JSON list of C-alpha atoms in Angstrom, two decimals:
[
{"chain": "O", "resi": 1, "resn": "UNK", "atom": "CA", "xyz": [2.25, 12.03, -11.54]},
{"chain": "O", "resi": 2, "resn": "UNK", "atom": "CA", "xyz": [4.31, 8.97, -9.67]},
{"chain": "O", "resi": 3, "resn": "UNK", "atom": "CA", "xyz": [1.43, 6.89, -8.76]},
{"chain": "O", "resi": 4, "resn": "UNK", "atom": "CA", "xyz": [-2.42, 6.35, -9.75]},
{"chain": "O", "resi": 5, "resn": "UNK", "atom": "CA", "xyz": [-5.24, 5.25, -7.98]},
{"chain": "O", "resi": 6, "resn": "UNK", "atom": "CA", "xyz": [-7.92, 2.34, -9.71]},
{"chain": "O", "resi": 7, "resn": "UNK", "atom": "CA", "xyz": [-10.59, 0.10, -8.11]},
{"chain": "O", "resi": 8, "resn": "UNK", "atom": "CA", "xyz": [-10.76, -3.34, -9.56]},
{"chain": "O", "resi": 9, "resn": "UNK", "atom": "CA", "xyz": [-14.82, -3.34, -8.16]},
{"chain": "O", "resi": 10, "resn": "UNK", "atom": "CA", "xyz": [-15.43, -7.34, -8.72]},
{"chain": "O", "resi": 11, "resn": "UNK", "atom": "CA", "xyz": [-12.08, -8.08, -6.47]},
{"chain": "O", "resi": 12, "resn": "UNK", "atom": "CA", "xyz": [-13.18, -5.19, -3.97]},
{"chain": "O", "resi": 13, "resn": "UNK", "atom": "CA", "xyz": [-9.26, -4.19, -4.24]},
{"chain": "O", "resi": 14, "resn": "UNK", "atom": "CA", "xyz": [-7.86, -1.02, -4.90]},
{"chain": "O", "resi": 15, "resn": "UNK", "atom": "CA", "xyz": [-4.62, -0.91, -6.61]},
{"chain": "O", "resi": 16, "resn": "UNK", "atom": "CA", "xyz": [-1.84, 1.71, -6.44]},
{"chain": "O", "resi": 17, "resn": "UNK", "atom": "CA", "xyz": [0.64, 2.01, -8.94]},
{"chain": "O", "resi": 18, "resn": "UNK", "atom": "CA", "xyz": [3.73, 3.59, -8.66]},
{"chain": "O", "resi": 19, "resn": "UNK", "atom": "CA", "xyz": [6.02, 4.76, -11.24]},
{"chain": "O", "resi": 20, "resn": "UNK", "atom": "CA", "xyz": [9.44, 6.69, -10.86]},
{"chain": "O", "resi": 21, "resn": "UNK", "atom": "CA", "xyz": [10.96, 8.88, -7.99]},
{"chain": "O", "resi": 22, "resn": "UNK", "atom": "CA", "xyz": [8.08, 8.80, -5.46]},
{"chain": "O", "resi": 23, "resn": "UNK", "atom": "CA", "xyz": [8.91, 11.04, -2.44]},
{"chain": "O", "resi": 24, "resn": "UNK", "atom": "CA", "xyz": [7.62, 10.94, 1.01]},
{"chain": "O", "resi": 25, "resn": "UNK", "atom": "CA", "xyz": [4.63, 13.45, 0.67]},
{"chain": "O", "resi": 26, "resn": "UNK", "atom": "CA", "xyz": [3.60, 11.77, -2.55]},
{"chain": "O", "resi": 27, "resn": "UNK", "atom": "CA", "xyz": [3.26, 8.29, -0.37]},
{"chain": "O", "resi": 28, "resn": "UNK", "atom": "CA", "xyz": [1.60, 10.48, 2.06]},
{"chain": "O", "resi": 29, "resn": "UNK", "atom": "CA", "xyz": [-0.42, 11.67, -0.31]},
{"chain": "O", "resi": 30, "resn": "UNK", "atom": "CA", "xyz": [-1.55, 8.73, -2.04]},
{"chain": "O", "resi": 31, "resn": "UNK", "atom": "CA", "xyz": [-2.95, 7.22, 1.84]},
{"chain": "O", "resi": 32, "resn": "UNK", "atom": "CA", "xyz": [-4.77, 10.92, 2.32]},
{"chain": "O", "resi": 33, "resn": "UNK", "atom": "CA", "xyz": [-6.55, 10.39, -1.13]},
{"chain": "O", "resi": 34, "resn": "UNK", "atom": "CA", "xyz": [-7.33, 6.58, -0.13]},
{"chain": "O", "resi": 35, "resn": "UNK", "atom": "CA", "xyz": [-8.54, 7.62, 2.92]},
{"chain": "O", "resi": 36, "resn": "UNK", "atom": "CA", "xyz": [-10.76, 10.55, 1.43]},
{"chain": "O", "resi": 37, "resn": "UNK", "atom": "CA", "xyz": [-11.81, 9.30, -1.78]},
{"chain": "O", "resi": 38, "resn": "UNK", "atom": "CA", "xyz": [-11.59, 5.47, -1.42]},
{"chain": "O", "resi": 39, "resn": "UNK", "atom": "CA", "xyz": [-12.97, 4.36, 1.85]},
{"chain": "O", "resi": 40, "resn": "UNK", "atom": "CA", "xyz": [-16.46, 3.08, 2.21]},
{"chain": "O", "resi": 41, "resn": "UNK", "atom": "CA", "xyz": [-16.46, 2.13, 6.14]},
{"chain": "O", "resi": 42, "resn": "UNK", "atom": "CA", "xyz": [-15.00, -1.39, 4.59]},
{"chain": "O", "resi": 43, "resn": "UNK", "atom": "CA", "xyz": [-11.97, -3.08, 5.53]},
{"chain": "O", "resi": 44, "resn": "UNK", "atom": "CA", "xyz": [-9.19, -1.73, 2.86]},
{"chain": "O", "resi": 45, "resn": "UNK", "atom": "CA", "xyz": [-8.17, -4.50, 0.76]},
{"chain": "O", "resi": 46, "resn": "UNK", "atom": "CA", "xyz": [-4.67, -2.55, -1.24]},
{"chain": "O", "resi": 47, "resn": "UNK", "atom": "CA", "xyz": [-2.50, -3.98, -3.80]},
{"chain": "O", "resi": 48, "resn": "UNK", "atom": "CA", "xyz": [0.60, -1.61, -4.58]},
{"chain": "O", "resi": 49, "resn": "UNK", "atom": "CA", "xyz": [2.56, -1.72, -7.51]},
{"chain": "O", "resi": 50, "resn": "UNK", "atom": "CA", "xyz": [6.04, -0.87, -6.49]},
{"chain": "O", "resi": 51, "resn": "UNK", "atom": "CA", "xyz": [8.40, -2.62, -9.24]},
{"chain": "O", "resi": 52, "resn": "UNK", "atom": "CA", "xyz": [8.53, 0.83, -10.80]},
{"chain": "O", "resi": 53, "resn": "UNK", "atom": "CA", "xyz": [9.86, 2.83, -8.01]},
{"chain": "O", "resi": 54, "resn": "UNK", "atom": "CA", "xyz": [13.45, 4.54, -7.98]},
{"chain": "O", "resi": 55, "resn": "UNK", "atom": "CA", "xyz": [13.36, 6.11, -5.44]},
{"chain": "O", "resi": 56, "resn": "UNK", "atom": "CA", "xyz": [13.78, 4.64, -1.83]},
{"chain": "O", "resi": 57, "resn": "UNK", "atom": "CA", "xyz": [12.85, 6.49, 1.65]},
{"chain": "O", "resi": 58, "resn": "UNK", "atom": "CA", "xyz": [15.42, 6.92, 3.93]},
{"chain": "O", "resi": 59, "resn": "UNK", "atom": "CA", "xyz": [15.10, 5.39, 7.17]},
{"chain": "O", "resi": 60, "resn": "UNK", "atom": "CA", "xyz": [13.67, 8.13, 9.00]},
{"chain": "O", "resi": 61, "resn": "UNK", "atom": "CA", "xyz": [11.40, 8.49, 6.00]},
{"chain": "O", "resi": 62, "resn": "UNK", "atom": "CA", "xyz": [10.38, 5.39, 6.46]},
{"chain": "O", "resi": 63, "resn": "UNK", "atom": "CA", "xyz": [9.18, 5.31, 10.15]},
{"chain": "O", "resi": 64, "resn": "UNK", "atom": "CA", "xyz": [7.63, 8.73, 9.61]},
{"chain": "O", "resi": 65, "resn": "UNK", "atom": "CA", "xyz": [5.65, 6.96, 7.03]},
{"chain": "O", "resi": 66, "resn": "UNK", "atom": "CA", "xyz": [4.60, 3.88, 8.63]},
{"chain": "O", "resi": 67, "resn": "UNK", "atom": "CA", "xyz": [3.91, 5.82, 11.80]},
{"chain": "O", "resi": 68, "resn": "UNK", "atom": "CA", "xyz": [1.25, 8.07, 9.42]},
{"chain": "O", "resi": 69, "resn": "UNK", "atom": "CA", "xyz": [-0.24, 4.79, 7.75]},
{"chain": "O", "resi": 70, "resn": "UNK", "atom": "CA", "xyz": [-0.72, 3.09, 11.35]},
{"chain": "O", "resi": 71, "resn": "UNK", "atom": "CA", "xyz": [-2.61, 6.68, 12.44]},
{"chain": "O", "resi": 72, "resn": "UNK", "atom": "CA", "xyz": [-5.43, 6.28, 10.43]},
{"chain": "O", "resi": 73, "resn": "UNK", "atom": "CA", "xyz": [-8.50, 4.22, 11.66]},
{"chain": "O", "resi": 74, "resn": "UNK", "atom": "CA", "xyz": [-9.01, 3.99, 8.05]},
{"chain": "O", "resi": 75, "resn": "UNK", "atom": "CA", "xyz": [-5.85, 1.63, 8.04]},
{"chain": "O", "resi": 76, "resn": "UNK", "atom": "CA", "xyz": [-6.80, -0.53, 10.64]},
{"chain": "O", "resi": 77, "resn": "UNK", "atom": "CA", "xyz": [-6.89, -4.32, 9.79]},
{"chain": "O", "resi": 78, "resn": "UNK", "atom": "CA", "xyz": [-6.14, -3.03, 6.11]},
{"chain": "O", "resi": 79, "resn": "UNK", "atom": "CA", "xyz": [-5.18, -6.17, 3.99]},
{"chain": "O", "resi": 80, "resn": "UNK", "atom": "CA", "xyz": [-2.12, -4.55, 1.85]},
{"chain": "O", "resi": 81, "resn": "UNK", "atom": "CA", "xyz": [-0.42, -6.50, -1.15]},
{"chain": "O", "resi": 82, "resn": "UNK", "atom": "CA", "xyz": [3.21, -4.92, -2.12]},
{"chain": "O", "resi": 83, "resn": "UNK", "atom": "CA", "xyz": [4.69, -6.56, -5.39]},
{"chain": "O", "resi": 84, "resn": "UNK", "atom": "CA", "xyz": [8.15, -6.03, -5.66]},
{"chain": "O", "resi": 85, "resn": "UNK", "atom": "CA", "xyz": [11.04, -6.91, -8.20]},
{"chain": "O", "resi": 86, "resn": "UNK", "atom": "CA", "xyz": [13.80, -9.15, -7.05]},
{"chain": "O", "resi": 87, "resn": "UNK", "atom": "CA", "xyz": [16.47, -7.40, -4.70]},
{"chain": "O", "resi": 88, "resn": "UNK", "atom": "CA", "xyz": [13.76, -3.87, -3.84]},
{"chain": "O", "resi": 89, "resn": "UNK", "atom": "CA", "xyz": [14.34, -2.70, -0.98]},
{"chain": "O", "resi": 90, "resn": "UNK", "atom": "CA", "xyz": [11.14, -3.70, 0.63]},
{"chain": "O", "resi": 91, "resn": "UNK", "atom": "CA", "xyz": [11.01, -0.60, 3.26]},
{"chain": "O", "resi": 92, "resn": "UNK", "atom": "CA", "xyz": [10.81, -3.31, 6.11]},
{"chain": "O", "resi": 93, "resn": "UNK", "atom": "CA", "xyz": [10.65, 0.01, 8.48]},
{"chain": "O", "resi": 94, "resn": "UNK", "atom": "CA", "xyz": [7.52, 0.88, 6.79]},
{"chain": "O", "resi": 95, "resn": "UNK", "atom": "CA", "xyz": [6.12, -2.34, 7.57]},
{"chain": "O", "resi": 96, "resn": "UNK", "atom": "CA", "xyz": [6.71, -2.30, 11.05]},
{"chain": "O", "resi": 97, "resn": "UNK", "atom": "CA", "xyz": [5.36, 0.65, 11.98]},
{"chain": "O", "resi": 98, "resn": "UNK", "atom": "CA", "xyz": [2.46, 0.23, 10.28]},
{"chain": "O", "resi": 99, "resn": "UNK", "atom": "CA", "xyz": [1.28, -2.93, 11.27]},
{"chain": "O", "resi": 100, "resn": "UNK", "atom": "CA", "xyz": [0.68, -1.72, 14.57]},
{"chain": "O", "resi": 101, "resn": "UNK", "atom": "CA", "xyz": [-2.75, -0.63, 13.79]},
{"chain": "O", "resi": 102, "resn": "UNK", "atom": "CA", "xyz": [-3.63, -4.27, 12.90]},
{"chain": "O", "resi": 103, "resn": "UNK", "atom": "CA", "xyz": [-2.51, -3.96, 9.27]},
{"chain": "O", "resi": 104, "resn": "UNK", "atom": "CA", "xyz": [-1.91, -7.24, 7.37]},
{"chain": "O", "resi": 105, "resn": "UNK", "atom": "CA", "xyz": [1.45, -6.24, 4.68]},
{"chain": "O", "resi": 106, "resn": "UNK", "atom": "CA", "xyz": [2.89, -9.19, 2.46]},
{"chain": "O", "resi": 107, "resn": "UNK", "atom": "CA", "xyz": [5.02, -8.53, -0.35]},
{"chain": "O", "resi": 108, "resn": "UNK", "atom": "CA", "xyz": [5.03, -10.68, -3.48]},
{"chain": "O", "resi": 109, "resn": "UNK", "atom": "CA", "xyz": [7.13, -10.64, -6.69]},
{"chain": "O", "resi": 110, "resn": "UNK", "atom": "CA", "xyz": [3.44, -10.89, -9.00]},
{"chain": "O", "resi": 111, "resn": "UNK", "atom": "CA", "xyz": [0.49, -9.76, -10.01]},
{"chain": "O", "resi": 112, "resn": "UNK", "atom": "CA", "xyz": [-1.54, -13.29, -9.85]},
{"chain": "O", "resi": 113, "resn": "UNK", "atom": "CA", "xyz": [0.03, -13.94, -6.49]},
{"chain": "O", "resi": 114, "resn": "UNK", "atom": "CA", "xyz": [-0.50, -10.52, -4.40]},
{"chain": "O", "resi": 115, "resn": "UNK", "atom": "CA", "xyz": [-4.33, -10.22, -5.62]},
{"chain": "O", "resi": 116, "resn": "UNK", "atom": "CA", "xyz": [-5.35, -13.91, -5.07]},
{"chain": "O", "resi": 117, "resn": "UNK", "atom": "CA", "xyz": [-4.12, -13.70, -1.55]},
{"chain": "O", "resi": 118, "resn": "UNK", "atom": "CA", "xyz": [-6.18, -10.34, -1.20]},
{"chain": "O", "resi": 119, "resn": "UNK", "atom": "CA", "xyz": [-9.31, -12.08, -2.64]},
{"chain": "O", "resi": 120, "resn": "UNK", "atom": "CA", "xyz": [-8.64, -14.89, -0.59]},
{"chain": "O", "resi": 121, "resn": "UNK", "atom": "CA", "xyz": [-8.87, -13.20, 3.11]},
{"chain": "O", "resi": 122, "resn": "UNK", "atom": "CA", "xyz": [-11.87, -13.27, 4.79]},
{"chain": "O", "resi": 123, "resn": "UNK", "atom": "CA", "xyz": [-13.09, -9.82, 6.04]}
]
């Protein structure tokens, strides 16, 4: 499997890691099980682990995908920490689509840095 799900209870953050060729219905995938298995009426607070991807969506991909994340009420005013490695694409389509629904997406190249800014916003 390309990506697992953990919650990291104290922080009240649920990480995502991915690892290898992750296609669209995978990513699609991984928001349906957050959504089903994950929420708890609270707002989302989501660190993803993407410096293990190799495989990058396509354009169209991409809006299709943000437009999907920014359809679910679960995803609105979602706090979302991507960590990246130097010179990712960083899927800026993605982004843009799906901070529409009020989503809050910053991309870091740590760990430390991406969930101390999640722990830090106020809810």
């Amino acid at each position: 499997m390309p990506f697992k799900i953990e919650s990291v209870r104290h922080l009240g953050v649920l990480k995502v890691i991915y690892s290898g060729a992750v296609t669209l219905d995978e990513r699609i995938n991984v928001v349906h099980s957050l959504c089903v298995d994950h929420y708890d009426s609270t707002r989302f607070r989501i660190y993803i682990d993407a410096r293990l991807v190799d495989y990058q969506l396509s354009v169209a991909e991409q809006e299709v995908f943000g437009a999907y994340i920014a359809s679910r009420e679960e995803f609105k005013d979602a706090l979302v920490a991507v960590v990246v490695n130097d010179g990712q694409v960083k899927n800026k389509n993605i982004i843009t689509k799906s901070s529409k629904s009020g989503q809050i997406i910053n991309i870091f190249d740590n760990e430390d840095d991406a969930l101390q800014w999640l722990v830090s916003q106020s809810v």
